[in-house]
mmCIF file of C-alpha atoms in Angstrom:
data_model
loop_
_atom_site.group_PDB
_atom_site.id
_atom_site.type_symbol
_atom_site.label_atom_id
_atom_site.label_comp_id
_atom_site.label_asym_id
_atom_site.label_seq_id
_atom_site.Cartn_x
_atom_site.Cartn_y
_atom_site.Cartn_z
ATOM 1 C CA LYS A 1176 -86.882 -14.219 174.849
ATOM 2 C CA TYR A 1177 -87.071 -16.557 177.808
ATOM 3 C CA LEU A 1178 -90.093 -18.427 176.431
ATOM 4 C CA TYR A 1179 -88.546 -18.500 172.952
ATOM 5 C CA ASP A 1180 -85.356 -20.007 174.424
ATOM 6 C CA LEU A 1181 -87.536 -22.718 176.042
ATOM 7 C CA GLY A 1182 -88.936 -23.601 172.579
ATOM 8 C CA HIS A 1183 -92.317 -21.858 172.810
ATOM 9 C CA GLU A 1184 -93.785 -20.260 169.700
ATOM 10 C CA ARG A 1185 -97.496 -20.322 170.450
ATOM 11 C CA ILE A 1186 -97.516 -17.660 173.158
ATOM 12 C CA ALA A 1187 -100.722 -16.078 174.483
ATOM 13 C CA PHE A 1188 -101.127 -12.839 176.401
ATOM 14 C CA ILE A 1189 -103.901 -12.255 178.936
ATOM 15 C CA THR A 1190 -103.902 -8.484 179.154
ATOM 16 C CA PRO A 1191 -104.821 -6.064 181.915
ATOM 17 C CA PRO A 1192 -108.043 -4.045 181.386
ATOM 18 C CA GLU A 1193 -108.085 -1.864 178.273
ATOM 19 C CA GLY A 1194 -107.510 1.858 178.688
ATOM 20 C CA LEU A 1195 -104.738 1.670 181.292
ATOM 21 C CA MET A 1196 -101.256 2.969 180.491
ATOM 22 C CA CYS A 1197 -99.713 -0.252 181.769
ATOM 23 C CA THR A 1198 -101.918 -2.240 179.377
ATOM 24 C CA ASP A 1199 -100.620 -0.322 176.351
ATOM 25 C CA GLN A 1200 -97.012 -0.579 177.551
ATOM 26 C CA ARG A 1201 -97.211 -4.317 178.260
ATOM 27 C CA MET A 1202 -98.922 -4.957 174.926
ATOM 28 C CA GLU A 1203 -96.252 -2.960 173.159
ATOM 29 C CA GLY A 1204 -93.532 -5.009 174.926
ATOM 30 C CA PHE A 1205 -95.282 -8.290 174.085
ATOM 31 C CA GLU A 1206 -95.607 -7.381 170.427
ATOM 32 C CA ARG A 1207 -92.006 -6.094 170.196
ATOM 33 C CA GLY A 1208 -90.721 -9.322 171.722
ATOM 34 C CA MET A 1209 -92.770 -11.497 169.427
ATOM 35 C CA ARG A 1210 -91.556 -9.557 166.347
ATOM 36 C CA GLU A 1211 -87.951 -9.625 167.519
ATOM 37 C CA TYR A 1212 -87.988 -13.427 167.635
ATOM 38 C CA LYS A 1213 -90.103 -13.684 164.483
ATOM 39 C CA LEU A 1214 -92.970 -15.362 166.363
ATOM 40 C CA PRO A 1215 -96.559 -15.029 165.111
ATOM 41 C CA ILE A 1216 -98.835 -12.634 166.992
ATOM 42 C CA ARG A 1217 -102.131 -14.507 166.917
ATOM 43 C CA LYS A 1218 -105.069 -12.184 167.609
ATOM 44 C CA ASN A 1219 -107.056 -15.042 169.188
ATOM 45 C CA TYR A 1220 -104.187 -15.516 171.665
ATOM 46 C CA ILE A 1221 -104.636 -12.003 173.043
ATOM 47 C CA ILE A 1222 -107.473 -11.796 175.577
ATOM 48 C CA GLU A 1223 -108.369 -9.172 178.115
ATOM 49 C CA GLY A 1224 -108.399 -10.903 181.484
ATOM 50 C CA GLY A 1225 -108.024 -8.008 183.887
ATOM 51 C CA PHE A 1226 -106.275 -8.230 187.225
ATOM 52 C CA THR A 1227 -108.374 -10.924 188.876
ATOM 53 C CA GLU A 1228 -107.931 -14.636 189.408
ATOM 54 C CA ARG A 1229 -111.367 -15.246 187.898
ATOM 55 C CA GLY A 1230 -110.363 -13.257 184.808
ATOM 56 C CA GLY A 1231 -107.305 -15.444 184.447
ATOM 57 C CA GLN A 1232 -109.369 -18.602 184.764
ATOM 58 C CA ILE A 1233 -112.000 -17.556 182.192
ATOM 59 C CA SER A 1234 -109.381 -16.304 179.720
ATOM 60 C CA THR A 1235 -107.344 -19.512 180.012
ATOM 61 C CA HIS A 1236 -110.402 -21.699 179.443
ATOM 62 C CA LEU A 1237 -111.101 -19.690 176.269
ATOM 63 C CA LEU A 1238 -107.496 -20.206 175.132
ATOM 64 C CA LEU A 1239 -107.603 -23.944 175.860
ATOM 65 C CA ASP A 1240 -110.791 -24.264 173.783
ATOM 66 C CA LEU A 1241 -108.998 -23.015 170.647
ATOM 67 C CA PRO A 1242 -108.210 -25.633 167.963
ATOM 68 C CA GLU A 1243 -104.529 -25.030 168.608
ATOM 69 C CA PRO A 1244 -104.048 -23.868 172.226
ATOM 70 C CA PRO A 1245 -100.958 -21.911 173.255
ATOM 71 C CA THR A 1246 -97.976 -23.627 174.852
ATOM 72 C CA ALA A 1247 -97.208 -20.599 177.019
ATOM 73 C CA ILE A 1248 -99.326 -17.865 178.598
ATOM 74 C CA ILE A 1249 -98.152 -14.451 179.786
ATOM 75 C CA THR A 1250 -100.530 -12.576 182.081
ATOM 76 C CA GLY A 1251 -100.901 -8.919 183.056
ATOM 77 C CA ASN A 1252 -100.300 -9.595 186.740
ATOM 78 C CA ASP A 1253 -99.610 -12.428 189.192
ATOM 79 C CA VAL A 1254 -103.155 -12.780 190.485
ATOM 80 C CA CYS A 1255 -104.406 -13.296 186.920
ATOM 81 C CA ALA A 1256 -101.597 -15.865 186.468
ATOM 82 C CA PHE A 1257 -102.842 -17.732 189.538
ATOM 83 C CA GLY A 1258 -106.249 -17.984 187.859
ATOM 84 C CA SER A 1259 -104.650 -19.164 184.670
ATOM 85 C CA MET A 1260 -102.695 -21.851 186.507
ATOM 86 C CA ARG A 1261 -105.830 -22.963 188.362
ATOM 87 C CA ALA A 1262 -107.731 -23.315 185.055
ATOM 88 C CA LEU A 1263 -104.881 -25.333 183.521
ATOM 89 C CA GLN A 1264 -104.824 -27.648 186.555
ATOM 90 C CA MET A 1265 -108.602 -28.038 186.446
ATOM 91 C CA ARG A 1266 -108.253 -29.170 182.814
ATOM 92 C CA GLY A 1267 -105.536 -31.702 183.716
ATOM 93 C CA TYR A 1268 -102.456 -29.805 182.537
ATOM 94 C CA GLN A 1269 -99.180 -29.772 184.422
ATOM 95 C CA VAL A 1270 -98.173 -26.122 184.699
ATOM 96 C CA GLY A 1271 -94.534 -25.617 183.771
ATOM 97 C CA LYS A 1272 -94.306 -29.009 182.080
ATOM 98 C CA GLU A 1273 -97.082 -28.960 179.501
ATOM 99 C CA ILE A 1274 -97.968 -25.265 179.431
ATOM 100 C CA SER A 1275 -95.839 -22.455 180.805
ATOM 101 C CA VAL A 1276 -97.261 -19.429 182.665
ATOM 102 C CA ILE A 1277 -95.611 -16.091 183.436
ATOM 103 C CA GLY A 1278 -97.082 -13.404 185.706
ATOM 104 C CA PHE A 1279 -96.155 -9.818 186.350
ATOM 105 C CA ASP A 1280 -95.311 -8.043 189.652
ATOM 106 C CA ASP A 1281 -93.662 -10.768 191.784
ATOM 107 C CA ILE A 1282 -96.093 -10.499 194.684
ATOM 108 C CA ILE A 1283 -95.267 -12.465 197.835
ATOM 109 C CA LEU A 1284 -97.615 -15.330 196.946
ATOM 110 C CA ALA A 1285 -95.758 -15.945 193.665
ATOM 111 C CA ASP A 1286 -93.034 -17.865 195.454
ATOM 112 C CA HIS A 1287 -95.520 -19.829 197.586
ATOM 113 C CA TRP A 1288 -98.054 -20.816 194.909
ATOM 114 C CA HIS A 1289 -97.964 -24.377 193.555
ATOM 115 C CA PRO A 1290 -96.110 -24.556 191.321
ATOM 116 C CA SER A 1291 -94.206 -21.366 192.142
ATOM 117 C CA LEU A 1292 -94.814 -18.640 189.595
ATOM 118 C CA THR A 1293 -92.253 -17.346 187.114
ATOM 119 C CA THR A 1294 -92.904 -13.614 187.037
ATOM 120 C CA ILE A 1295 -91.586 -10.254 186.003
ATOM 121 C CA ALA A 1296 -90.598 -8.363 189.171
ATOM 122 C CA GLN A 1297 -91.064 -4.658 189.451
ATOM 123 C CA PRO A 1298 -88.658 -3.023 191.909
ATOM 124 C CA PHE A 1299 -91.376 -1.134 193.868
ATOM 125 C CA ARG A 1300 -88.939 0.455 196.329
ATOM 126 C CA GLN A 1301 -86.818 1.832 193.544
ATOM 127 C CA ILE A 1302 -89.920 3.049 191.735
ATOM 128 C CA GLY A 1303 -91.072 4.858 194.905
ATOM 129 C CA PHE A 1304 -87.621 6.376 195.404
ATOM 130 C CA GLU A 1305 -87.463 7.643 191.801
ATOM 131 C CA LEU A 1306 -91.024 8.960 192.067
ATOM 132 C CA MET A 1307 -90.087 10.962 195.152
ATOM 133 C CA HIS A 1308 -87.065 12.451 193.336
ATOM 134 C CA SER A 1309 -89.239 13.273 190.305
ATOM 135 C CA LEU A 1310 -91.774 15.056 192.506
ATOM 136 C CA PHE A 1311 -89.007 17.123 194.142
ATOM 137 C CA ALA A 1312 -87.614 17.971 190.680
ATOM 138 C CA ILE A 1313 -91.063 19.120 189.496
ATOM 139 C CA ILE A 1314 -91.759 21.134 192.669
ATOM 140 C CA SER A 1315 -88.381 22.861 192.552
ATOM 141 C CA GLY A 1316 -88.783 23.643 188.857
ATOM 142 C CA GLU A 1317 -85.564 21.744 188.102
ATOM 143 C CA ASN A 1318 -87.314 19.359 185.722
ATOM 144 C CA VAL A 1319 -90.909 19.678 184.578
ATOM 145 C CA MET A 1320 -91.231 16.170 183.081
ATOM 146 C CA PRO A 1321 -88.611 13.883 184.620
ATOM 147 C CA GLN A 1322 -88.605 10.344 183.274
ATOM 148 C CA LYS A 1323 -86.492 7.390 184.212
ATOM 149 C CA MET A 1324 -86.784 3.847 182.884
ATOM 150 C CA ILE A 1325 -86.538 1.198 185.581
ATOM 151 C CA GLU A 1326 -85.842 -2.241 184.210
ATOM 152 C CA PRO A 1327 -87.988 -5.104 185.512
ATOM 153 C CA LYS A 1328 -86.366 -8.458 186.289
ATOM 154 C CA LEU A 1329 -87.501 -11.934 185.271
ATOM 155 C CA VAL A 1330 -87.758 -14.223 188.301
ATOM 156 C CA ILE A 1331 -87.670 -17.837 187.068
ATOM 157 C CA ARG A 1332 -89.580 -20.385 189.077
ATOM 158 C CA GLN A 1333 -91.487 -23.645 188.411
ATOM 159 C CA SER A 1334 -94.406 -22.412 186.273
ATOM 160 C CA THR A 1335 -92.276 -22.365 183.128
ATOM 161 C CA GLY A 1336 -90.291 -25.041 181.379
ATOM 162 C CA PHE A 1337 -89.034 -26.367 178.088
ATOM 163 C CA LEU A 1338 -91.665 -27.132 175.461
ATOM 164 C CA HIS A 1339 -92.298 -30.883 175.362
ATOM 165 C CA ILE A 1340 -93.981 -32.083 172.213
ATOM 166 C CA PRO A 1341 -95.536 -35.547 172.691
#
């Protein structure tokens, strides 16, 4: 929604490694968001980049080599986003002005990177607290499969901006 509101329609997703539960969930969220705003899901805009800076760099170079590169890139984690931003800068793009980048996790470096990274924050303390309660519920027999959805929060910084068409 945030990228759509900024005018982006060509949105790429650099995914975490295949086979992880978080990969499936993040892909499902990406696809749901794209469908909700009637944006095309382009298969060549979805690349497995893993959790590394190098994976983010390689994936972004592949995206930039497409005949019609994306105007925004979502990554599976912040470290991958740093690699994506580095690749964009190496190719002469201004991150947040020409191409937007969003990470996932809101690690401490996200606020100190240049430009600072827009990211989806996971409330790790709350997750740990809920996990502890779930374990107690399982051990006590109170609840065999407790589940609680914890909403992430979008932290807007400098790596995203309105789409500017020259």
